[in-house]
PDB file of C-alpha atoms and ligand atoms in Angstrom:
ATOM      1  CA  UNK A 417      -4.083 -33.498 -31.794  1.00 55.00           C
ATOM      2  CA  UNK A 418      -5.878 -31.060 -34.118  1.00 58.00           C
ATOM      3  CA  UNK A 419      -4.778 -27.770 -34.157  1.00 58.00           C
ATOM      4  CA  UNK A 420      -8.155 -26.388 -33.228  1.00 55.00           C
ATOM      5  CA  UNK A 421      -8.105 -28.506 -30.168  1.00 56.00           C
ATOM      6  CA  UNK A 422      -4.514 -27.323 -29.360  1.00 55.00           C
ATOM      7  CA  UNK A 423      -5.801 -23.826 -29.674  1.00 47.00           C
ATOM      8  CA  UNK A 424      -8.435 -24.332 -27.336  1.00 53.00           C
ATOM      9  CA  UNK A 425      -6.608 -26.038 -24.850  1.00 48.00           C
ATOM     10  CA  UNK A 426      -3.794 -23.314 -24.919  1.00 46.00           C
ATOM     11  CA  UNK A 427      -6.701 -20.558 -24.453  1.00 50.00           C
ATOM     12  CA  UNK A 428      -8.334 -22.778 -21.420  1.00 56.00           C
ATOM     13  CA  UNK A 429      -5.036 -22.940 -19.838  1.00 48.00           C
ATOM     14  CA  UNK A 430      -4.214 -19.015 -20.131  1.00 48.00           C
ATOM     15  CA  UNK A 431      -7.732 -18.329 -19.008  1.00 51.00           C
ATOM     16  CA  UNK A 432      -7.231 -20.524 -15.803  1.00 50.00           C
ATOM     17  CA  UNK A 433      -4.053 -18.755 -15.191  1.00 51.00           C
ATOM     18  CA  UNK A 434      -5.721 -15.527 -15.284  1.00 51.00           C
ATOM     19  CA  UNK A 435      -8.549 -16.517 -13.169  1.00 50.00           C
ATOM     20  CA  UNK A 436      -6.277 -18.108 -10.498  1.00 50.00           C
ATOM     21  CA  UNK A 437      -4.083 -15.116 -10.225  1.00 52.00           C
ATOM     22  CA  UNK A 438      -6.893 -12.678  -9.919  1.00 51.00           C
ATOM     23  CA  UNK A 439      -8.597 -14.988  -7.196  1.00 54.00           C
ATOM     24  CA  UNK A 440      -5.262 -15.151  -5.362  1.00 64.00           C
ATOM     25  CA  UNK A 441      -4.662 -11.381  -5.090  1.00 80.00           C
ATOM     26  CA  UNK A 442      -5.662 -10.255  -1.601  1.00 96.00           C
ATOM     27  CA  UNK A 443      -7.222  -6.546  -0.808  1.00 98.00           C
ATOM     28  CA  UNK A 444      -6.427  -5.296   2.535  1.00 98.00           C
ATOM     29  CA  UNK A 445      -9.088  -2.663   3.352  1.00 98.00           C
ATOM     30  CA  UNK A 446      -7.757   0.155   6.065  1.00 98.00           C
ATOM     31  CA  UNK A 447      -9.947   2.821   7.359  1.00 98.00           C
ATOM     32  CA  UNK A 448      -7.905   6.247   8.584  1.00 98.00           C
ATOM     33  CA  UNK A 449      -9.557   8.011  11.091  1.00 97.00           C
ATOM     34  CA  UNK A 450      -9.596  11.683  12.661  1.00 97.00           C
ATOM     35  CA  UNK A 451      -7.747  10.120  15.508  1.00 97.00           C
ATOM     36  CA  UNK A 452      -4.967   9.751  13.390  1.00 97.00           C
ATOM     37  CA  UNK A 453      -4.878   5.900  13.428  1.00 98.00           C
ATOM     38  CA  UNK A 454      -5.239   3.307  10.982  1.00 98.00           C
ATOM     39  CA  UNK A 455      -7.867   0.849  11.885  1.00 98.00           C
ATOM     40  CA  UNK A 456      -5.564  -2.148  10.507  1.00 98.00           C
ATOM     41  CA  UNK A 457      -1.745  -1.684  11.886  1.00 98.00           C
ATOM     42  CA  UNK A 458      -0.778  -5.258  10.934  1.00 98.00           C
ATOM     43  CA  UNK A 459      -0.696  -7.103   7.472  1.00 98.00           C
ATOM     44  CA  UNK A 460       0.878 -10.258   6.824  1.00 98.00           C
ATOM     45  CA  UNK A 461       2.044 -11.096   3.459  1.00 98.00           C
ATOM     46  CA  UNK A 462       4.241 -13.611   1.527  1.00 97.00           C
ATOM     47  CA  UNK A 463       7.258 -12.645  -0.099  1.00 98.00           C
ATOM     48  CA  UNK A 464       6.571 -11.688  -3.678  1.00 97.00           C
ATOM     49  CA  UNK A 465       2.841 -11.658  -2.960  1.00 97.00           C
ATOM     50  CA  UNK A 466       0.728  -9.118  -5.131  1.00 97.00           C
ATOM     51  CA  UNK A 467      -1.693  -7.477  -2.780  1.00 98.00           C
ATOM     52  CA  UNK A 468      -3.905  -4.389  -2.649  1.00 98.00           C
ATOM     53  CA  UNK A 469      -4.373  -1.918  -0.208  1.00 98.00           C
ATOM     54  CA  UNK A 470      -7.218   0.029  -0.169  1.00 98.00           C
ATOM     55  CA  UNK A 471      -7.702   3.206   2.248  1.00 98.00           C
ATOM     56  CA  UNK A 472     -10.801   4.856   3.341  1.00 98.00           C
ATOM     57  CA  UNK A 473     -10.904   8.205   5.266  1.00 98.00           C
ATOM     58  CA  UNK A 474     -13.902   8.579   7.567  1.00 98.00           C
ATOM     59  CA  UNK A 475     -13.921  12.532   8.311  1.00 98.00           C
ATOM     60  CA  UNK A 476     -16.112  15.449   8.148  1.00 97.00           C
ATOM     61  CA  UNK A 477     -12.862  17.771   8.343  1.00 97.00           C
ATOM     62  CA  UNK A 478     -11.894  19.514   4.683  1.00 97.00           C
ATOM     63  CA  UNK A 479      -9.428  17.475   2.786  1.00 97.00           C
ATOM     64  CA  UNK A 480      -6.650  20.240   3.164  1.00 96.00           C
ATOM     65  CA  UNK A 481      -6.805  19.604   7.143  1.00 97.00           C
ATOM     66  CA  UNK A 482      -7.693  15.877   7.206  1.00 98.00           C
ATOM     67  CA  UNK A 483      -6.366  13.299   4.764  1.00 98.00           C
ATOM     68  CA  UNK A 484      -4.655  10.280   4.790  1.00 98.00           C
ATOM     69  CA  UNK A 485      -2.613   7.899   2.790  1.00 98.00           C
ATOM     70  CA  UNK A 486      -0.703   4.866   3.019  1.00 98.00           C
ATOM     71  CA  UNK A 487       3.053   4.834   2.529  1.00 98.00           C
ATOM     72  CA  UNK A 488       5.030   1.279   2.725  1.00 98.00           C
ATOM     73  CA  UNK A 489       8.765   2.153   3.658  1.00 98.00           C
ATOM     74  CA  UNK A 490      11.626  -0.320   2.744  1.00 98.00           C
ATOM     75  CA  UNK A 491      12.871  -1.957   6.079  1.00 97.00           C
ATOM     76  CA  UNK A 492      16.354  -0.672   5.802  1.00 95.00           C
ATOM     77  CA  UNK A 493      15.192   2.997   5.553  1.00 97.00           C
ATOM     78  CA  UNK A 494      14.941   5.569   8.296  1.00 98.00           C
ATOM     79  CA  UNK A 495      11.220   6.049   8.617  1.00 98.00           C
ATOM     80  CA  UNK A 496      11.375   9.332  10.340  1.00 98.00           C
ATOM     81  CA  UNK A 497      13.685  10.785   7.596  1.00 98.00           C
ATOM     82  CA  UNK A 498      11.161   9.623   5.312  1.00 98.00           C
ATOM     83  CA  UNK A 499       7.967  10.824   7.173  1.00 98.00           C
ATOM     84  CA  UNK A 500       9.555  14.162   7.867  1.00 98.00           C
ATOM     85  CA  UNK A 501      10.600  14.851   4.151  1.00 98.00           C
ATOM     86  CA  UNK A 502       7.501  13.579   2.806  1.00 98.00           C
ATOM     87  CA  UNK A 503       5.222  15.779   5.228  1.00 97.00           C
ATOM     88  CA  UNK A 504       7.061  18.934   3.950  1.00 97.00           C
ATOM     89  CA  UNK A 505       6.377  17.780   0.208  1.00 97.00           C
ATOM     90  CA  UNK A 506       2.930  19.123  -0.068  1.00 96.00           C
ATOM     91  CA  UNK A 507       3.301  19.855  -3.767  1.00 95.00           C
ATOM     92  CA  UNK A 508       4.031  16.085  -4.293  1.00 96.00           C
ATOM     93  CA  UNK A 509       1.029  14.729  -2.284  1.00 96.00           C
ATOM     94  CA  UNK A 510       3.307  14.476   0.669  1.00 98.00           C
ATOM     95  CA  UNK A 511       5.702  11.956  -1.116  1.00 97.00           C
ATOM     96  CA  UNK A 512       9.352  13.057  -0.908  1.00 97.00           C
ATOM     97  CA  UNK A 513      10.889  12.593  -4.215  1.00 96.00           C
ATOM     98  CA  UNK A 514      14.050  12.524  -2.374  1.00 96.00           C
ATOM     99  CA  UNK A 515      13.184   9.321  -0.790  1.00 97.00           C
ATOM    100  CA  UNK A 516      11.185   7.469  -3.641  1.00 94.00           C
ATOM    101  CA  UNK A 517      14.127   4.718  -3.588  1.00 96.00           C
ATOM    102  CA  UNK A 518      13.072   3.806  -0.069  1.00 97.00           C
ATOM    103  CA  UNK A 519       9.128   3.737  -0.738  1.00 98.00           C
ATOM    104  CA  UNK A 520       7.998   0.704  -1.781  1.00 98.00           C
ATOM    105  CA  UNK A 521       4.170   1.580  -2.378  1.00 98.00           C
ATOM    106  CA  UNK A 522       2.221   4.735  -1.542  1.00 98.00           C
ATOM    107  CA  UNK A 523      -1.501   5.480  -2.375  1.00 98.00           C
ATOM    108  CA  UNK A 524      -2.754   8.873  -3.177  1.00 98.00           C
ATOM    109  CA  UNK A 525      -4.117  10.899  -0.581  1.00 98.00           C
ATOM    110  CA  UNK A 526      -7.812  10.268   0.445  1.00 98.00           C
ATOM    111  CA  UNK A 527     -10.041  13.088   2.109  1.00 98.00           C
ATOM    112  CA  UNK A 528     -13.147  12.406   4.213  1.00 98.00           C
ATOM    113  CA  UNK A 529     -15.327   9.946   2.221  1.00 98.00           C
ATOM    114  CA  UNK A 530     -12.821   8.921  -0.502  1.00 98.00           C
ATOM    115  CA  UNK A 531     -11.067   5.791  -1.116  1.00 98.00           C
ATOM    116  CA  UNK A 532      -7.757   5.171  -2.739  1.00 98.00           C
ATOM    117  CA  UNK A 533      -5.878   2.155  -3.682  1.00 98.00           C
ATOM    118  CA  UNK A 534      -2.575   0.674  -4.675  1.00 98.00           C
ATOM    119  CA  UNK A 535      -1.556  -2.742  -6.000  1.00 98.00           C
ATOM    120  CA  UNK A 536       1.932  -3.834  -5.674  1.00 98.00           C
ATOM    121  CA  UNK A 537       4.470  -6.745  -5.273  1.00 98.00           C
ATOM    122  CA  UNK A 538       5.622  -7.228  -1.579  1.00 98.00           C
ATOM    123  CA  UNK A 539       9.067  -7.541  -1.220  1.00 98.00           C
ATOM    124  CA  UNK A 540      10.975 -10.834  -1.775  1.00 98.00           C
ATOM    125  CA  UNK A 541      12.940 -10.308   1.394  1.00 98.00           C
ATOM    126  CA  UNK A 542      11.280 -11.250   4.509  1.00 98.00           C
ATOM    127  CA  UNK A 543      11.125  -8.793   7.511  1.00 98.00           C
ATOM    128  CA  UNK A 544       8.970  -5.968   8.964  1.00 98.00           C
ATOM    129  CA  UNK A 545       8.102  -2.731   6.840  1.00 98.00           C
ATOM    130  CA  UNK A 546       6.511  -0.055   8.158  1.00 98.00           C
ATOM    131  CA  UNK A 547       3.553   1.602   6.567  1.00 98.00           C
ATOM    132  CA  UNK A 548       2.693   5.197   7.586  1.00 98.00           C
ATOM    133  CA  UNK A 549       0.275   8.129   6.773  1.00 98.00           C
ATOM    134  CA  UNK A 550       2.575  11.093   5.630  1.00 98.00           C
ATOM    135  CA  UNK A 551       0.046  13.805   6.013  1.00 98.00           C
ATOM    136  CA  UNK A 552       1.914  16.345   8.388  1.00 98.00           C
ATOM    137  CA  UNK A 553       1.728  15.651  11.803  1.00 97.00           C
ATOM    138  CA  UNK A 554      -0.176  11.894  11.584  1.00 98.00           C
ATOM    139  CA  UNK A 555       2.843   9.632  11.497  1.00 98.00           C
ATOM    140  CA  UNK A 556       4.181  11.273  14.883  1.00 97.00           C
ATOM    141  CA  UNK A 557       0.654  11.006  16.212  1.00 98.00           C
ATOM    142  CA  UNK A 558       1.062   7.353  15.530  1.00 98.00           C
ATOM    143  CA  UNK A 559      -0.418   6.632  12.107  1.00 98.00           C
ATOM    144  CA  UNK A 560       1.359   3.789  11.081  1.00 98.00           C
ATOM    145  CA  UNK A 561       1.298   0.118  10.898  1.00 98.00           C
ATOM    146  CA  UNK A 562       3.680  -2.942   9.822  1.00 98.00           C
ATOM    147  CA  UNK A 563       3.652  -5.216   6.779  1.00 98.00           C
ATOM    148  CA  UNK A 564       5.029  -8.504   8.016  1.00 98.00           C
ATOM    149  CA  UNK A 565       6.697 -10.375   5.060  1.00 98.00           C
ATOM    150  CA  UNK A 566       6.904 -13.891   6.178  1.00 97.00           C
ATOM    151  CA  UNK A 567       7.543 -17.254   4.594  1.00 94.00           C
TER     152      UNK A 567
HETATM  153 CU1   CU B 763      -3.263  10.564   8.232  1.00 70.55          CU
END
């Protein structure tokens, strides 16, 4: 095989790999509302899959009073503890640095009309991982869902 043909073939393989992995990646779109609920409360994913969570807040209320995020928490963590500590971490966009090891992924805060997103690798360990909004009062009001990691 001529070296030029070889190089062309290698590039073609790389290109195919890039395109197929980009196509395989899923985006889950979630809307956060004034009733302090996510419109999507179950996400199914495969172990080690790369997914994007895209959160849009629908609200007319000023951001300081009504904003949402999506925080995916390790299944072995105490969700109430992470939620309570994070709700007090106002200077860190309501993500408690103390619990960063328990947090698998977190978006920024989205105020009314804003969209935020996070791309991350789903844990390899199967199980149920809760995701919550850590804006004060929202998780206790039921702003949560479950990322179900299944083979
Ligand atoms: Cu919220």
